[in-house]
Coordinates of C-alpha atoms (C1' of nucleotides) in Angstrom, one line a residue:
Chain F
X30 CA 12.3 12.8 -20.7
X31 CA 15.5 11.6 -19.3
X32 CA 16.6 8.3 -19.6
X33 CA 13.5 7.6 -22.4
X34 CA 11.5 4.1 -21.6
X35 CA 12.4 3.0 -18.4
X36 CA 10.1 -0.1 -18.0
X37 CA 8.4 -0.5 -14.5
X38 CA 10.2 -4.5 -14.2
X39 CA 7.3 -6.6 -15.0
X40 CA 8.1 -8.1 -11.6
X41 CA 8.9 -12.3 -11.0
X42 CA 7.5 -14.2 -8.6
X43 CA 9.0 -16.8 -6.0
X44 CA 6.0 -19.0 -6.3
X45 CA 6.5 -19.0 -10.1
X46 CA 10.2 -19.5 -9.9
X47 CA 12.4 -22.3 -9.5
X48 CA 13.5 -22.6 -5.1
X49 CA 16.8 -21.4 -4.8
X50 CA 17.9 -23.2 -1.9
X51 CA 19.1 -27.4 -3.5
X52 CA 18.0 -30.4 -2.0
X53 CA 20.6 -31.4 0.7
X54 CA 22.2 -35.0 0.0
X55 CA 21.4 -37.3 2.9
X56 CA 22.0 -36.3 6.4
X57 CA 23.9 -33.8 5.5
X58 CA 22.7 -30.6 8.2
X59 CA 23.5 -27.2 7.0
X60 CA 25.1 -24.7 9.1
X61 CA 23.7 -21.3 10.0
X62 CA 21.0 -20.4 8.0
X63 CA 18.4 -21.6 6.5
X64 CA 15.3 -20.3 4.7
X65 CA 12.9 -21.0 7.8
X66 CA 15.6 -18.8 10.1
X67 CA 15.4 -16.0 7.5
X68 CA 12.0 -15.9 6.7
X69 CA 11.4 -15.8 10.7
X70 CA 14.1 -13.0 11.3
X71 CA 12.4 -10.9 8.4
X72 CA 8.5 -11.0 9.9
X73 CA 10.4 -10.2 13.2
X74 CA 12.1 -7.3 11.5
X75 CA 9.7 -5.8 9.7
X76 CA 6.8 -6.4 12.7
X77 CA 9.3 -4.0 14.8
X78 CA 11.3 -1.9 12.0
X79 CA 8.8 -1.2 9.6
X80 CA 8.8 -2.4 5.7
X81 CA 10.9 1.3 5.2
X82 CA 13.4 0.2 8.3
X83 CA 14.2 -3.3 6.2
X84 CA 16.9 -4.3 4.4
X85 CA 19.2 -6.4 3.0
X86 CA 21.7 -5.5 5.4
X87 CA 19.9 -5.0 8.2
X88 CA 18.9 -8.3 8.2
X89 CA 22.4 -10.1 7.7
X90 CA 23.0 -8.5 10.5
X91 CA 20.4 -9.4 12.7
X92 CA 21.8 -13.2 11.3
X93 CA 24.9 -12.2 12.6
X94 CA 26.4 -12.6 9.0
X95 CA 27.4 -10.9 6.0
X96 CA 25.5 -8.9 4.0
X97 CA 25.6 -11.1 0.9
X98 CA 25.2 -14.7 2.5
X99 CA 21.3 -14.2 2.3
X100 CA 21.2 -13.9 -1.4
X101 CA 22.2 -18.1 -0.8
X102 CA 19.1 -19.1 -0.2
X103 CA 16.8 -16.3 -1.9
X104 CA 17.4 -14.6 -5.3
X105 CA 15.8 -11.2 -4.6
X106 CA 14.5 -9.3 -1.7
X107 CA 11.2 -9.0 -3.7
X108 CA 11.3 -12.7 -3.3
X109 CA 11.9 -13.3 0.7
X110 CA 9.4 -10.1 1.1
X111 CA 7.0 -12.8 -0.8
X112 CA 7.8 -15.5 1.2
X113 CA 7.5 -13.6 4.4
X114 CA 3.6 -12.4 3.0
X115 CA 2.6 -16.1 2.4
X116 CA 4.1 -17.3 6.2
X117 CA 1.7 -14.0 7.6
X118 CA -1.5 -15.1 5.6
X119 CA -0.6 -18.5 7.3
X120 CA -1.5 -17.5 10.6
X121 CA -5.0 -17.3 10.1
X122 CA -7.5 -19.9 12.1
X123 CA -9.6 -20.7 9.5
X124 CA -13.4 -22.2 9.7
X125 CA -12.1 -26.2 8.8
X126 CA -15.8 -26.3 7.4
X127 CA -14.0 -24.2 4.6
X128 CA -10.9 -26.0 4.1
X129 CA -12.3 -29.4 4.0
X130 CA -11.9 -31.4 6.3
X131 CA -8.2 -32.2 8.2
X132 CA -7.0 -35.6 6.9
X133 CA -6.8 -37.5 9.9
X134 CA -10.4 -36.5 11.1
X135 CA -13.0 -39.3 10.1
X136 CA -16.0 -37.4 10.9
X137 CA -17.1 -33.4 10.7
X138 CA -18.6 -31.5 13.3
X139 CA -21.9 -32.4 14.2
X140 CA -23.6 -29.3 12.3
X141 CA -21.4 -27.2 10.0
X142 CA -22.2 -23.2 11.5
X143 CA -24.1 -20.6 9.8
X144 CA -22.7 -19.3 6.5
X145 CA -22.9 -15.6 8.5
X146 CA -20.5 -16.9 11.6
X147 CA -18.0 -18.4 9.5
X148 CA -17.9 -15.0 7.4
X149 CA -17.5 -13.3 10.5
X150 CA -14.6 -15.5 11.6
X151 CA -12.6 -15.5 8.5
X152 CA -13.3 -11.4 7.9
X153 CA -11.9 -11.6 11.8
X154 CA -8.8 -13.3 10.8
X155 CA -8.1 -11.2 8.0
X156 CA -8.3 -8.2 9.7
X157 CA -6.3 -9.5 12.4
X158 CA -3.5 -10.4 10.4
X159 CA -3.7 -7.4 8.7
X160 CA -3.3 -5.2 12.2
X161 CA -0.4 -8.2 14.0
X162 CA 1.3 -7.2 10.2
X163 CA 1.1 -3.7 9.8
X164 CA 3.7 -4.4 6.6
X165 CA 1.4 -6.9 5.4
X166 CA -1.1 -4.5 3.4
X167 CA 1.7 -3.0 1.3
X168 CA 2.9 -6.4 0.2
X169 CA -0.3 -7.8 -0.4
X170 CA -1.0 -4.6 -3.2
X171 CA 2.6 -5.2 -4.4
X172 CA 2.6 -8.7 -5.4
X173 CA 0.6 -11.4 -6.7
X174 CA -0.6 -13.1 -3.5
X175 CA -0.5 -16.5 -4.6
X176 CA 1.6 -18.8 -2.1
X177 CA 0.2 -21.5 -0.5
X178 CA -1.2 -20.3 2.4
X179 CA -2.8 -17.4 0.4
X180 CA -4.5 -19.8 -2.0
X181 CA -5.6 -21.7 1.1
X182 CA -7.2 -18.6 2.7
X183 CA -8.8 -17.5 -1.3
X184 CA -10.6 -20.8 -1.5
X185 CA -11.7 -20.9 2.1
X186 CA -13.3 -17.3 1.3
X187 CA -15.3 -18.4 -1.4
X188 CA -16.3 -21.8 0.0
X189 CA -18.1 -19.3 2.8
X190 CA -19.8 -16.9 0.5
X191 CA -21.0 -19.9 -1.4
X192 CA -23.1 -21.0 1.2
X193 CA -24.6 -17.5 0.9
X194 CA -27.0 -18.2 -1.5
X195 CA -25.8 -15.5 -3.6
X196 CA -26.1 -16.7 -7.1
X197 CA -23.1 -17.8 -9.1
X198 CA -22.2 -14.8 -11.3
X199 CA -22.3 -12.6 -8.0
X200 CA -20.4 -14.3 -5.3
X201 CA -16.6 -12.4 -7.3
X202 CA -18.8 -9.4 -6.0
X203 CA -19.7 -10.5 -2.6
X204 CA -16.2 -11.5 -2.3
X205 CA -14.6 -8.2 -3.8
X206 CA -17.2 -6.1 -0.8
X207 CA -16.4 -8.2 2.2
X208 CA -12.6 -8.3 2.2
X209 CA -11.5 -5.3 -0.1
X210 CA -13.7 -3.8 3.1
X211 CA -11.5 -5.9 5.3
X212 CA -8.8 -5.6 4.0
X213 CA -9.0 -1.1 3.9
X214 CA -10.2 -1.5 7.5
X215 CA -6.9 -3.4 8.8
X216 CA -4.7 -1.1 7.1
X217 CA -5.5 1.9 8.7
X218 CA -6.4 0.2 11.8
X219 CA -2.7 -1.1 11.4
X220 CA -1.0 1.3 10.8
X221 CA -2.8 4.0 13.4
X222 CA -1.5 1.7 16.3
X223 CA 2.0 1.2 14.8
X224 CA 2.1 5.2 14.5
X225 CA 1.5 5.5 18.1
X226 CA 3.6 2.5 19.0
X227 CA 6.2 4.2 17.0
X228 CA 5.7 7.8 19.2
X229 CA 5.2 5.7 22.4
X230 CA 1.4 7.5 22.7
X231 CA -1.2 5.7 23.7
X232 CA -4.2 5.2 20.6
X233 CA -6.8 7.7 22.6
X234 CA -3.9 10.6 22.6
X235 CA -2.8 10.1 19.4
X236 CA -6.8 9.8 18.1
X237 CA -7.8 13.3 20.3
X238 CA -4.4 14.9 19.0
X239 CA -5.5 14.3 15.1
X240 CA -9.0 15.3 15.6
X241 CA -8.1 18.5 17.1
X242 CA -5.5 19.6 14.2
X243 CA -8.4 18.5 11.4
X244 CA -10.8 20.6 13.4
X245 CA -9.4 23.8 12.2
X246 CA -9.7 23.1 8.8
X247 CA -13.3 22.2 8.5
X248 CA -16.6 23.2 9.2
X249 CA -16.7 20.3 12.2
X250 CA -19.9 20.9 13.6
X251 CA -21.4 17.9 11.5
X252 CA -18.3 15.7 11.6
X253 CA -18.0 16.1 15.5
X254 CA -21.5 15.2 15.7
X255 CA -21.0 12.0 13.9
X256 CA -17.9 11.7 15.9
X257 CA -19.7 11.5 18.9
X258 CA -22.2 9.5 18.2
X259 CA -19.7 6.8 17.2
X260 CA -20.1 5.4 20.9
X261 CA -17.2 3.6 22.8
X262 CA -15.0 5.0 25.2
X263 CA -11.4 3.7 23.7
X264 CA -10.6 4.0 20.6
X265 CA -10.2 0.2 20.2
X266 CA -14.2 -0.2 21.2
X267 CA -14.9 2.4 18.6
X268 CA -12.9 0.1 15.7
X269 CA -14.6 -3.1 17.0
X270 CA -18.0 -1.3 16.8
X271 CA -17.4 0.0 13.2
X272 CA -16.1 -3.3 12.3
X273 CA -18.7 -5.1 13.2
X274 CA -21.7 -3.3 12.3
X275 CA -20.3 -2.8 8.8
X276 CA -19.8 -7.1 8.6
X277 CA -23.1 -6.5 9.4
X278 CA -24.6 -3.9 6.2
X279 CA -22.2 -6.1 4.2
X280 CA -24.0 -9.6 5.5
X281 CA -27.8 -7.8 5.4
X282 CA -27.1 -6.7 1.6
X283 CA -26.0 -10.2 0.4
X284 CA -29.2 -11.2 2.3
X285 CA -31.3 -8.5 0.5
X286 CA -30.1 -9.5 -3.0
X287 CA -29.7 -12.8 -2.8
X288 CA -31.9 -15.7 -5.0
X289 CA -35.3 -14.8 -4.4
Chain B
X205 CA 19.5 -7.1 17.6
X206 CA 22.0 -5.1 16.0
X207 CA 21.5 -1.6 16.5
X208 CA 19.1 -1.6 19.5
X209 CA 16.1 1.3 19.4
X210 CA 15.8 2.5 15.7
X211 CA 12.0 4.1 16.0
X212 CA 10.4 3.7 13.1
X213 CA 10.1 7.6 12.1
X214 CA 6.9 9.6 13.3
X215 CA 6.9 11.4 10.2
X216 CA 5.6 14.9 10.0
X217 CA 3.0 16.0 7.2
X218 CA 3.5 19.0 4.9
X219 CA -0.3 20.3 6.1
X220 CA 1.1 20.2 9.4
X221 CA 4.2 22.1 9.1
X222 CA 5.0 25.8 7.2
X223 CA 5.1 26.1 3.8
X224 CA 8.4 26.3 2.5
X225 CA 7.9 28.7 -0.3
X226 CA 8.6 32.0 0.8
X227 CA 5.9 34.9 0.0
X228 CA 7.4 36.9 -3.1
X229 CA 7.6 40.6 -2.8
X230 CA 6.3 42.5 -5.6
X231 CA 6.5 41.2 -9.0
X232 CA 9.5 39.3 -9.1
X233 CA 8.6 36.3 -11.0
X234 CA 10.1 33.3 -9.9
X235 CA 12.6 32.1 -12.9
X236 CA 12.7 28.2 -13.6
X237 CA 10.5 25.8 -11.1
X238 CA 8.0 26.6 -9.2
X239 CA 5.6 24.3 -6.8
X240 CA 2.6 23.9 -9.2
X241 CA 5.3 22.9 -11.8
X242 CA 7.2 20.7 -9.5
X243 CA 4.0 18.9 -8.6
X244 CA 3.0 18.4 -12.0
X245 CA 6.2 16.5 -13.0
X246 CA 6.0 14.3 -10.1
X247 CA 3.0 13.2 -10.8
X248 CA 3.4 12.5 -14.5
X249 CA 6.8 10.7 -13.8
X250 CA 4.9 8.3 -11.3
X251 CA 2.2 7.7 -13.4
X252 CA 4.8 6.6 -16.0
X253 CA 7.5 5.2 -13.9
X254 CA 5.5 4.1 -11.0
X255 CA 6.3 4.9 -7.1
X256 CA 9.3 2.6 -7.5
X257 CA 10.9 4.3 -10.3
X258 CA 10.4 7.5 -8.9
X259 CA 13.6 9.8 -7.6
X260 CA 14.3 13.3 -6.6
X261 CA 17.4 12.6 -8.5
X262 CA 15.2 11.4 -11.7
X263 CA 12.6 14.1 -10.8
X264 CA 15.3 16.9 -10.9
X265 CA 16.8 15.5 -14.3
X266 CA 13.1 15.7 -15.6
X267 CA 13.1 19.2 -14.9
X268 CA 16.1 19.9 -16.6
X269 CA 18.1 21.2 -12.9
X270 CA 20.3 19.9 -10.9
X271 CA 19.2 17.0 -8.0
X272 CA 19.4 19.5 -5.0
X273 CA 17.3 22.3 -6.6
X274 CA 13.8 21.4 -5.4
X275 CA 14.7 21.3 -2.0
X276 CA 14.0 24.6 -2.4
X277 CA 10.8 24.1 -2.9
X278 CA 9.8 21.5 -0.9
X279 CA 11.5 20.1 2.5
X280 CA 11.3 16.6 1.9
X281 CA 10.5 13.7 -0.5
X282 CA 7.4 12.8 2.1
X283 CA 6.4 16.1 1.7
X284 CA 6.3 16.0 -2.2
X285 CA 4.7 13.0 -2.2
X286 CA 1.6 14.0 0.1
X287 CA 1.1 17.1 -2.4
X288 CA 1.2 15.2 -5.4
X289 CA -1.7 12.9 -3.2
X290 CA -3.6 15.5 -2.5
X291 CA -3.3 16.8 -6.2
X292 CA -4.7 13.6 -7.4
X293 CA -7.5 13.5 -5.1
X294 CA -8.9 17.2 -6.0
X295 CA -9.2 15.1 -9.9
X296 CA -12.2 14.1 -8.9
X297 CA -15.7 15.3 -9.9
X298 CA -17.9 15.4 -6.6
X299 CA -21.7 16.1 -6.7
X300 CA -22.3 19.6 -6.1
X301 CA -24.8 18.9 -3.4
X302 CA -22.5 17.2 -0.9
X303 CA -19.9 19.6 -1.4
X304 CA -22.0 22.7 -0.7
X305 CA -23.8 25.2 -3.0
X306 CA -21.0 26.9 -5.2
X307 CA -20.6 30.2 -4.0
X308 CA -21.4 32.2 -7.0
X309 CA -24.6 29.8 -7.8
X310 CA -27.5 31.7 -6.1
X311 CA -30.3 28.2 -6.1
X312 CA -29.7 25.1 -6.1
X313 CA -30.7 22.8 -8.8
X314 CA -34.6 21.9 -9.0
X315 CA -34.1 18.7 -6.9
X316 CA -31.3 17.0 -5.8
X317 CA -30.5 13.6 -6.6
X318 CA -31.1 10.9 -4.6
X319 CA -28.7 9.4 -2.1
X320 CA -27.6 6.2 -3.8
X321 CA -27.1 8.0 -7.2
X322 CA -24.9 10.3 -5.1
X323 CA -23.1 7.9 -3.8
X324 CA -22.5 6.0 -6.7
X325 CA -21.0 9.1 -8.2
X326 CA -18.5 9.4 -5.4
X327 CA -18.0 6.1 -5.2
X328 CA -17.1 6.3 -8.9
X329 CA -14.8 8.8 -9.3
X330 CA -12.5 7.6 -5.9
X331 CA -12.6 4.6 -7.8
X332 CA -11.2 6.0 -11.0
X333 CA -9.0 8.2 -9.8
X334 CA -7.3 5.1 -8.1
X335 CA -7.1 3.4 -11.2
X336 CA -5.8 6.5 -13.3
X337 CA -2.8 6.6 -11.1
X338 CA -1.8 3.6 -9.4
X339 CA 0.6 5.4 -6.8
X340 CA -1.8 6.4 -5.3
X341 CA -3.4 4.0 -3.2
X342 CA 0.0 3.1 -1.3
X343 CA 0.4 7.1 -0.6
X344 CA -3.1 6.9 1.0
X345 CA -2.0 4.4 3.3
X346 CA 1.5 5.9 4.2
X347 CA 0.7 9.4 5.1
X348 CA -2.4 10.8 7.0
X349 CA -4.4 12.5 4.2
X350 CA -5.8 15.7 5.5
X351 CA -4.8 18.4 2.7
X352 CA -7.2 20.5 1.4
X353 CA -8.8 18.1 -0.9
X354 CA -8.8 15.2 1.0
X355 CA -10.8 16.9 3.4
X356 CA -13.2 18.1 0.6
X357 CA -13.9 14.5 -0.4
X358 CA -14.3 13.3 2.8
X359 CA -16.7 15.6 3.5
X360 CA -18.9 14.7 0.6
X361 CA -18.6 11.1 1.4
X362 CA -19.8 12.1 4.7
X363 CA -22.7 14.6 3.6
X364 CA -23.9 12.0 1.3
X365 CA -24.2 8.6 3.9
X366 CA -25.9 11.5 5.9
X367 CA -28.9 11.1 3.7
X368 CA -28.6 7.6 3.8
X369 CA -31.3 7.3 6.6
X370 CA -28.3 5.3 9.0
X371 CA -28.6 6.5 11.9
X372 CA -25.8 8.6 13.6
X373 CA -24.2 6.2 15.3
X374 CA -23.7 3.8 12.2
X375 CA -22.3 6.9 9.5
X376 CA -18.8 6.1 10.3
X377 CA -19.5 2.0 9.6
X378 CA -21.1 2.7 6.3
X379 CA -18.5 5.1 5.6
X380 CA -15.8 2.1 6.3
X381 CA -17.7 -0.5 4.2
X382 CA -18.3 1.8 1.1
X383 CA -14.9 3.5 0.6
X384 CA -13.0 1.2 2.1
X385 CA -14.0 -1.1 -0.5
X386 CA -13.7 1.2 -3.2
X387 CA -10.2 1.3 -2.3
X388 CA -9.2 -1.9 -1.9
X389 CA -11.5 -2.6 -5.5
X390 CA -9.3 0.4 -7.1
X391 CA -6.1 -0.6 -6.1
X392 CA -5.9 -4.1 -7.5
X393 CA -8.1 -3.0 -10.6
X394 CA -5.1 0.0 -10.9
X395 CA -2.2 -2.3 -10.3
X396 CA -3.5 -4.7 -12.6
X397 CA -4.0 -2.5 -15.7
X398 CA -0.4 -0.8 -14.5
X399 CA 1.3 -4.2 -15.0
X400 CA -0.3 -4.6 -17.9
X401 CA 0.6 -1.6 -19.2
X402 CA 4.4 -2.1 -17.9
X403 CA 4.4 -5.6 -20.1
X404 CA 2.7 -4.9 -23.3
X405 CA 0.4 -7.5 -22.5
X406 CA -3.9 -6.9 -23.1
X407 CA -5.6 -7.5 -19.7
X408 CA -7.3 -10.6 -21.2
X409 CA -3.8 -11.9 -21.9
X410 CA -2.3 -11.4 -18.5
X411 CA -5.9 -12.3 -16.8
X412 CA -5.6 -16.1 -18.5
X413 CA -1.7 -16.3 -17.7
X414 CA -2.6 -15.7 -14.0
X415 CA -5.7 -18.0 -14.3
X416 CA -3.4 -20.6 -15.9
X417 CA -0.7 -20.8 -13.2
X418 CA -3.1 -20.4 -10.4
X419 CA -4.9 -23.6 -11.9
X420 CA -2.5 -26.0 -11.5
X421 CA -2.0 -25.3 -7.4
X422 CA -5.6 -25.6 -6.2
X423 CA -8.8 -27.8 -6.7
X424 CA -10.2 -25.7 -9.3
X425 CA -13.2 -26.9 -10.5
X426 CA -15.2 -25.0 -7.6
X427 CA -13.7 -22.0 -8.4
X428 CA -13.8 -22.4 -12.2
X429 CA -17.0 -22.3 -12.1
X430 CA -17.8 -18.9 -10.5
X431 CA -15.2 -17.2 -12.6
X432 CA -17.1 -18.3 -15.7
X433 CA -20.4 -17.3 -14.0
X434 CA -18.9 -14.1 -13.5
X435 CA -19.7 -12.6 -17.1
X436 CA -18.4 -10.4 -18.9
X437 CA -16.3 -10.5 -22.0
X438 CA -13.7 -8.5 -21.5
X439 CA -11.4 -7.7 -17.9
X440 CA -13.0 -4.1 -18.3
X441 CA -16.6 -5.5 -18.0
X442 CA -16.1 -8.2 -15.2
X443 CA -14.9 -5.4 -13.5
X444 CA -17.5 -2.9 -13.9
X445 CA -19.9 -5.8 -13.4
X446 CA -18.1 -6.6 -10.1
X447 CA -18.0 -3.4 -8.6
X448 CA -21.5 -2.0 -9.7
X449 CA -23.2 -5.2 -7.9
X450 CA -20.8 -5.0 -4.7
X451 CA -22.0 -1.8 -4.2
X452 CA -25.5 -2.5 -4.7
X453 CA -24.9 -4.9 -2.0
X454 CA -23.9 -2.2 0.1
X455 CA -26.5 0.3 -0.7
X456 CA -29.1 -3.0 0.0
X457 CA -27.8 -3.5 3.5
X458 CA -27.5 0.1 4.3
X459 CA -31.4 0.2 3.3
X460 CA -32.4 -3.2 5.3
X461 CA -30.6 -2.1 8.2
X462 CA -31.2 1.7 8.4
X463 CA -33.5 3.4 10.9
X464 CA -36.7 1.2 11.4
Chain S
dA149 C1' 28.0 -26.1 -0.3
dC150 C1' 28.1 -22.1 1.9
dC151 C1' 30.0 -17.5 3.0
dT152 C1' 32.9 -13.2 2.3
dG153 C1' 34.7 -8.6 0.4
dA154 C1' 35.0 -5.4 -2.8
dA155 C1' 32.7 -3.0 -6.2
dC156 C1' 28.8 -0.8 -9.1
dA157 C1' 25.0 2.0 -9.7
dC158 C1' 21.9 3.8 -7.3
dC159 C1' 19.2 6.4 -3.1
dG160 C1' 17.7 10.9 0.2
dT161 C1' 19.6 14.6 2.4
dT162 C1' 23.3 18.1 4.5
dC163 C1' 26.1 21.7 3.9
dA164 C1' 29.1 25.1 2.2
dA165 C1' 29.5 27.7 -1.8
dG166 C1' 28.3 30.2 -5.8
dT167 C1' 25.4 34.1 -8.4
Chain K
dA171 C1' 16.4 34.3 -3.8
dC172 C1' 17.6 30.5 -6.1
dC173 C1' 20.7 26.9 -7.8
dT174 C1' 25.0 24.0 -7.7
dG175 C1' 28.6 20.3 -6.3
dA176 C1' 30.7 17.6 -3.3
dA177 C1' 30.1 14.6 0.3
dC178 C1' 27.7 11.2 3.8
dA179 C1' 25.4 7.3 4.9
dC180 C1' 22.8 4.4 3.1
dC181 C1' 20.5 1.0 -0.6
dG182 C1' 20.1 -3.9 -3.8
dT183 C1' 22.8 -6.7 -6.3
dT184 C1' 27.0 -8.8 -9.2
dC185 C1' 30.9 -11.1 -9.3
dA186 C1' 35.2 -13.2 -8.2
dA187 C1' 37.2 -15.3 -4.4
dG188 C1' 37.7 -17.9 -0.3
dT189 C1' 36.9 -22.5 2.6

DNA sequence: ACCTGAACACCGTTCAAGT
DNA sequence: ACCTGAACACCGTTCAAGT
């Protein structure tokens, strides 16, 4: 041993911590930043730089300001990484049968929708986030997850697999298959298409060129059949169909098990 | 933007390139490191320090040399870390029927288990070794995961849904929803116990902190209720609980939808 | 109230040099 | 063949100072 205990930092967390930035007095504007600007110019750096392309600096500079003037309105980059996780898991269009209803709308839809389609749609929104995001998966294993919008989508989750008619003491479990699912999916699907953006190759070339190099190392014939009987002619088709039709062994099991 | 065009790197793999180490002529023993030992202390120092806390400088210091000597060894920190993945992921115990007959072993055993017992096993032991070393999960997302026993493992998760009566065309989906779950199941159970670990804390203790602060930001009484229907005395056995039904409810809708 | 500049203790990696 | 030492271009963050 080296250095003896060095304790892995039993990590803080924005939404646990006092804001940084004061209450302004009056009219008072402030000038330059603010934490909306730098939340904004962090999901904008790390959509096209990658979580290992951000930094401090890097983003000061992108502000067109010093490295240090940041650390005004945020304590810690662990922080602002938090805050720019909560804005993501934001821009989810949620079923409003699953977060109540809006506050100015008197009466609900006609006929709420089938407890299946609204797990469809928010599994849908998850995973797009997840692939719009491709820095969002790390974040989300790194931290605790629970800002404001995150809480917002958690509740909206298990208002849907309520309506399952999965009995109490297994809907954590119906929640834990559906989105840990979801959640695996969109990061590889992710980060495959942030790889190739990254190489400028298109998905299909990039698909074909990895196929061919795990060929060699394997006894393929059964893979490549499996492969090929995946179906679609992009790779994109092939991800929607293996998307879907697992929503669809998770949604039959929860049927299958359910009271009976 | 400040610097223009910074492309996010298309990073090479160590199973892709040559191996660094030359081939020794004769006897001449190698004094000092070697790559088994190197891997060995990489992975003991993340599973004590954690991917953050982990250096080549510290990793050097560890092995009693100086910070440049395992470049000798091994051409960058990428490439360290993908051995140190695939080191972890040959920990785990796969059943001997989807991994082939052993070559020594002349017949296989009297009859070989059935399909969901085999896939419970797998299932099992990705989950574990996900949880025994909590770097893991975020190597598995950053680099492709094709060594030698990635590959193995893959193949057995494949062999196994083969005998799940899917048909072709639906292997790769039930492939997506089972492990894909398992990982995203075994990384939060992993990272939980880590922090845990990190803060001296019992999981119960840290599970009703968490539960504590969450309570005050949301309407809890809904969700109240399902954690306590949950069961299970201790973290350990909500877990187990958890994960053994969402994968029955996997193995159900893999049955109801399979080949009719 | 907001921003700067210098400094500290780290990184991964290159490169020339030692034995 | 194997290991070292100095150096380069980075990090996140502290702290005293400017306006």
């Amino acid at each position: 041993m080296a250095t003896g205990s060095r304790t892995v930092r039993p990590r803080s967390s924005v939404w646990l911590s006092e804001r940084k930035t004061p209450k302004r007095k009056g009219d008072q504007q402030p000038v330059g930043l603010d934490h909306l600007k730098i939340v904004a110019a962090t999901m904008r750096l790390l959509d096209a730089e990658g979580l290992s392309g951000f930094s401090m600096r890097r983003l000061a500079a992108e502000l067109g300001v010093t490295a240090m003037s940041v650390y005004w309105y945020v304590e810690t980059k662990d922080h602002l990484l938090e805050l720019a996780l909560d804005a993501a898991m934001g821009e989810m269009a949620l079923p409003i049968e699953a977060v109540g209803p809006a506050e100015g709308l008197e009466h609900t839809p006609a006929e709420p929708r089938d407890w299946r389609e609204q797990l469809r749609q928010v599994a849908s929104e998850y995973r797009r986030v997840l692939v719009r995001h491709p820095w969002l998966s790390a974040l989300l294993g790194e931290y605790l997850n629970i800002g404001p919008n995150a809480v917002v989508f958690q509740n909206a989750a298990l208002a849907v697999m309520r309506n399952s008619g999965l009995p109490d003491d297994r809907i954590t479990s119906g929640l834990a298959l559906v989105y840990q699912f979801v959640y695996g999916f969109g990061t590889i699907e992710g980060r495959f298409a942030a790889r190739c953006r990254a190489s400028g190759v298109t998905q299909e070339e990039l698909f074909h060129e990895m196929m061919g190099t795990v060929e060699d190392r394997m006894e393929f014939d059964e893979a490549r059949k499996i492969m090929e009987a995946r179906g679609g002619v992009t790779v994109q088709e092939m991800q929607d169909r293996d998307f879907t039709f697992a929503l669809d062994l998770a949604i039959a099991g929860i049927e299958a098990l359910r009271e009976r």
